[in-house]
Amino acid sequence: MADSGGSGGSGEEHEHRLGSHPSPSPNPSSSSRKGKGKTKTYHRHTPHQTQRLEAFFKDFPHPDENQRRQLSRELGLDPQQIKFWFQNKRTQRKTQNERSDNTALRAENERIHCENLAIMEALKSVICPACGGPPLGEEERQCNLEKLKMENVQLKEEHAKASNILAKYIGKPFSHIESLLPGPRSSAEVSTASVPSHRVSVRNVDFQVSPINTASSSPLKVIPGTEMANTVEITAHAMDELIKVVRMKDQLWIESPLDGRYILHHDTYEQMFSRNYRFRGFGARLETSKESVLVTMEPSSLVSIFLDVSKWADMFHTIVTKASSIPVLEEETQVNHRTHLQLIHAQMHVLSPLVPARDVYFLRRCQQIELGKWVIVDVSYNHMKDDASPYNTWRLPSGCVIQAMRDGCSKVTWVEHVEVEDKNQAHKLFRDLVCGSLTYGAERWAITLQRMCERFAYTMLDDALTHDAVEAGITSSPVIVVPEGRRNVMKLAHRMVKNFCASLSMSGKLDFPHLSEVNNSGVRVCVRKSEEPGQPSGTIVSAATTLWLPLVPQVVFNYFRDENTRVQWDVLCNGNSVQEIARIQSGTHRGNAISIIQSSLHAENLLLLQESSIDPLTCMVVYAPIDSTAIAIALSGGDTSTVQILPSGFTISSDGRPNPGSRPSTSTSPSKPAAAAGTLLTVAFQILVSTPSGLEQLNVESVATVNTLISATVQKIKAALNCSAPE
């Protein structure tokens, strides 16, 4: 409709001018036969009608049929009059724009023509600047050209030597560094600017970076110098908005009547802030949330983690599957106040294959606004200007404010403000969680940060403090007290949990919907080739299913942690009892622990490494069989990066349905998860079905075996928890 109106507007412009419309002829056929001598009658629109149409055109230049019908009723005009008015208005606007562009182009053409004439005149009287004589002849010009070529070759050799030296210190090819610079510089300037004058480091923080977290599936485009100022302006406005949103509590934030969590008051927000960051898609859904936590880490250490995308993905491995970044800007704003700006691509996921992953491209700006206070803001940015926007998630100004507290702690206030276009709906089991902003909300980010900081603090505990777990009655198992051994086992367990979380994304999964029940999602199966270090080489079959249980998450979590009930569900036990032979406490809650388990079924050289964790939103129990030799290497402080490990486990969370009359627990009470009507339990297994020397084709029987195994395990769990009957 709009295109036809724009292209054919010149003919219609004579019949239907803006602000008027011909009265319909009682007999159109006879009217057309009367010839060109017939004078048509026009009805001029009233000023009120014209003003209303102009105002509507600003917001909706291409109204649909319903909008035209609404205007027709409101203004007392025929729908055809409305249609022709908008067609003529668009034609007029297009003509005005073209006329303005032509005028500007003619002026620019005239200016360039004058410059060419001036240059031609100057060339006629050119002289040698050195001696004042006539211009050089062809022979002398060729000699000078050869001389310049030789000097150019020599400079290239010197440039290559300098770039190799810089690459050793910076860790990136020099060509990549040059591409990030906004404009051409001399080699001396590049050498100075490429080496950061100050780099914040996390002392004693050793986060493992594995390919499964940081591999980039879609390369980022380097932001050109012409866009640099635009990105700086966007992030500056976003940071200013985030600071105001955090500070204005009563004016902007209200308690949700469903669960008592803080959500943004949209009407007030719209009045205070512009819509420059908005997602242009129709049917987009807003997710807003805010949460404050106290974490056991200094602000400078937290900031350095957010600036390093690999450490950031490692810290939030339960949320971020993949992440990559390109630095955009690093400058000194005040004394010891630095501004860092980078473009990040991240893939975020929920710990279940039933919820689609979210791909987000955003700018991250980190700035110290005062002594001991940092602001980190993320805002979406379309870095592919020439391509169609691939996003279904758009981050409005979101992030956190980090403030230094006593005893090396930090107060983190987190805000999430996201627009989501749900092209792929989440499974009905997770719909309440997703729509309630519990999957990607501020509470999940803040609690994950708090839990990971607590876990790291426990790796740095003094030897004597580890005995407190036994004395307090938390565990009767032997506690690993050797510092290096404890840290090594915790690193190995961390890698195991990361591998388990990444396996739940299940790209290219196979579904078995016929196994689905009323409160069961069916089994998802994924087959992948593994060639990564630290994992068995060959074909790995991953299977996962999610089911709803009419129990609170704490009860389900305690069931899987109990070594006495493990025989009821663990196929590795094969009906035999197990014993926890060593334990490392990784948090204040007794459920946050790493265990080494031995089964009486196996020989003494095969053990189970297990990590259990709990916070107000999610519980996890992850385990993997491991050779006793590998455990011995870890306890002795040896290198565990090559230890092959293939984890399986469970994730436990509330179903997102608030229990009437109850409020969710705060993040400061990890022993009391949020009140809910039930539990979502995700069961996931990973099995090596062939070695690299085996068959290349997928063994259908292996997939069926894994499918049968996970289905049988689910039935055993439901029977043990008295949840066999469908609700």
Coordinates of C-alpha atoms in Angstrom, one line a residue, residues 87-281:
Q87 CA -0.3 8.6 -0.1
N88 CA -0.1 12.2 -1.2
K89 CA 1.6 13.2 2.1
R90 CA 4.3 10.5 1.6
T91 CA 4.8 11.6 -2.0
Q92 CA 5.1 15.3 -0.9
R93 CA 7.6 14.3 1.8
K94 CA 9.6 12.2 -0.7
T95 CA 9.6 15.1 -3.2
Q96 CA 10.8 17.6 -0.5
N97 CA 13.6 15.3 0.6
E98 CA 14.7 14.7 -3.0
R99 CA 14.6 18.4 -3.7
S100 CA 16.7 19.1 -0.6
D101 CA 19.2 16.4 -1.5
N102 CA 19.5 17.7 -5.1
T103 CA 20.2 21.2 -3.8
A104 CA 22.9 20.0 -1.5
L105 CA 24.5 17.8 -4.2
R106 CA 24.4 20.7 -6.7
A107 CA 26.2 22.9 -4.2
E108 CA 28.8 20.2 -3.4
N109 CA 29.3 19.6 -7.1
E110 CA 29.8 23.3 -7.8
R111 CA 32.4 23.5 -4.9
I112 CA 34.3 20.5 -6.2
H113 CA 34.3 21.9 -9.7
C114 CA 35.7 25.2 -8.5
E115 CA 38.4 23.3 -6.6
N116 CA 39.3 21.3 -9.7
L117 CA 39.7 24.5 -11.7
A118 CA 41.9 26.0 -9.0
I119 CA 44.1 22.9 -8.9
M120 CA 44.4 22.9 -12.7
E121 CA 45.6 26.5 -12.7
A122 CA 48.0 25.8 -9.9
L123 CA 49.5 22.8 -11.8
K124 CA 50.3 25.1 -14.7
S125 CA 52.6 27.2 -12.6
V126 CA 54.1 24.6 -10.3
I127 CA 57.7 24.9 -9.2
C128 CA 60.2 22.8 -7.3
P129 CA 59.9 23.7 -3.6
A130 CA 63.5 23.0 -2.9
C131 CA 65.2 25.0 -5.6
G132 CA 62.4 27.1 -7.1
G133 CA 63.0 25.8 -10.6
P134 CA 60.6 24.2 -13.0
P135 CA 59.1 20.8 -12.3
L136 CA 61.2 17.6 -12.6
G137 CA 61.4 15.8 -15.8
E138 CA 60.3 12.2 -16.4
E139 CA 63.7 10.7 -15.9
E140 CA 64.3 12.4 -12.6
R141 CA 60.8 11.4 -11.4
Q142 CA 61.5 7.8 -12.2
C143 CA 64.7 7.9 -10.2
N144 CA 63.0 9.4 -7.2
L145 CA 60.3 6.8 -7.5
E146 CA 62.8 3.9 -7.3
K147 CA 64.4 5.5 -4.3
L148 CA 61.1 5.7 -2.5
K149 CA 60.4 2.1 -3.3
M150 CA 63.7 1.0 -1.7
E151 CA 63.0 3.1 1.4
N152 CA 59.5 1.6 1.6
V153 CA 60.9 -2.0 1.6
Q154 CA 63.3 -1.0 4.4
L155 CA 60.5 0.5 6.5
K156 CA 58.4 -2.6 6.1
E157 CA 61.2 -4.7 7.4
E158 CA 61.6 -2.4 10.5
H159 CA 57.8 -2.4 11.0
A160 CA 57.7 -6.3 11.0
K161 CA 60.4 -6.4 13.6
A162 CA 58.6 -3.9 15.8
S163 CA 55.3 -5.7 15.5
N164 CA 56.8 -9.0 16.5
I165 CA 58.3 -7.4 19.6
L166 CA 54.9 -5.8 20.5
A167 CA 53.0 -9.0 20.0
K168 CA 55.1 -10.7 22.6
Y169 CA 54.0 -8.2 25.2
I170 CA 50.4 -7.6 24.2
G171 CA 49.4 -11.1 23.1
K172 CA 47.7 -9.9 19.8
P173 CA 48.9 -9.5 16.2
F174 CA 49.9 -6.0 15.5
S175 CA 47.6 -5.8 12.5
H176 CA 44.6 -6.4 14.9
I177 CA 45.8 -3.6 17.2
E178 CA 46.1 -1.2 14.2
S179 CA 42.6 -2.0 13.1
L180 CA 41.2 -0.8 16.5
L181 CA 42.8 2.6 16.3
P182 CA 40.5 5.4 15.2
G183 CA 42.9 7.0 12.7
P184 CA 46.4 6.8 11.2
R185 CA 49.3 7.4 13.5
S186 CA 53.0 7.3 13.3
S187 CA 54.8 4.1 14.3
A188 CA 56.0 5.8 17.5
E189 CA 52.5 6.8 18.5
V190 CA 51.1 3.4 17.8
S191 CA 53.8 1.7 19.9
T192 CA 53.0 4.0 22.9
A193 CA 49.2 3.8 22.6
S194 CA 49.0 0.1 22.1
V195 CA 50.6 -0.7 25.5
P196 CA 48.1 0.1 28.3
S197 CA 49.6 2.4 30.9
H198 CA 47.7 0.7 33.7
R199 CA 46.1 -2.7 33.9
V200 CA 43.9 -3.8 36.8
S201 CA 44.5 -7.4 37.8
V202 CA 42.8 -9.8 40.1
R203 CA 45.3 -10.9 42.7
N204 CA 45.1 -14.6 43.4
V205 CA 42.0 -15.0 41.3
D206 CA 42.6 -18.0 39.0
F207 CA 39.6 -18.5 36.8
Q208 CA 39.9 -21.3 34.2
V209 CA 39.1 -20.3 30.7
S210 CA 37.9 -23.2 28.6
P211 CA 37.0 -23.2 24.9
I212 CA 33.4 -24.2 25.7
N213 CA 32.8 -20.8 27.3
T214 CA 34.7 -18.4 25.2
A215 CA 34.5 -19.7 21.6
S216 CA 33.0 -17.1 19.3
S217 CA 30.4 -18.6 16.9
S218 CA 29.9 -15.2 15.1
P219 CA 32.9 -12.9 14.7
L220 CA 32.4 -9.4 15.7
K221 CA 33.1 -6.6 13.3
V222 CA 35.6 -3.9 14.4
I223 CA 33.9 -0.6 15.0
P224 CA 35.2 1.9 12.5
G225 CA 36.6 5.2 13.6
T226 CA 33.6 7.1 12.2
E227 CA 31.4 5.2 14.7
M228 CA 33.7 5.6 17.7
A229 CA 32.1 8.9 18.8
N230 CA 28.6 7.4 18.5
T231 CA 29.4 4.4 20.7
V232 CA 31.0 6.7 23.3
E233 CA 27.9 8.9 23.3
I234 CA 25.5 5.9 23.5
T235 CA 27.3 4.4 26.5
A236 CA 27.6 7.7 28.3
H237 CA 23.9 8.3 28.1
A238 CA 23.3 4.7 29.1
M239 CA 25.5 5.0 32.2
D240 CA 23.8 8.2 33.2
E241 CA 20.4 6.5 32.9
L242 CA 21.6 3.4 34.9
I243 CA 22.9 5.6 37.8
K244 CA 19.6 7.4 38.0
V245 CA 17.6 4.2 37.8
V246 CA 19.6 2.7 40.7
R247 CA 19.4 5.8 42.9
M248 CA 15.6 6.5 42.3
K249 CA 14.0 3.8 44.4
D250 CA 10.5 4.9 45.3
Q251 CA 9.9 6.9 42.1
L252 CA 10.8 4.1 39.6
W253 CA 10.6 0.8 41.4
I254 CA 7.5 -0.9 42.7
E255 CA 6.9 -4.3 44.3
S256 CA 5.3 -7.0 42.2
P257 CA 2.0 -8.1 43.6
L258 CA 2.8 -11.7 42.6
D259 CA 6.1 -12.4 44.3
G260 CA 7.2 -9.1 46.0
R261 CA 10.2 -8.6 43.7
Y262 CA 11.1 -5.1 42.5
I263 CA 10.0 -4.2 38.9
L264 CA 10.2 -1.0 36.9
H265 CA 7.3 1.4 36.8
H266 CA 7.1 1.7 33.0
D267 CA 5.0 4.9 32.8
T268 CA 7.3 6.8 35.0
Y269 CA 10.3 5.4 33.2
E270 CA 8.9 6.5 29.8
Q271 CA 8.4 10.0 31.1
M272 CA 11.9 10.4 32.4
F273 CA 14.0 8.7 29.7
S274 CA 14.1 8.8 26.0
R275 CA 13.4 5.8 23.8
N276 CA 16.7 5.9 21.9
Y277 CA 17.6 2.4 23.1
R278 CA 14.3 0.7 22.3
F279 CA 14.0 -2.5 20.3
R280 CA 12.0 -1.9 17.1
G281 CA 10.3 -5.3 17.0

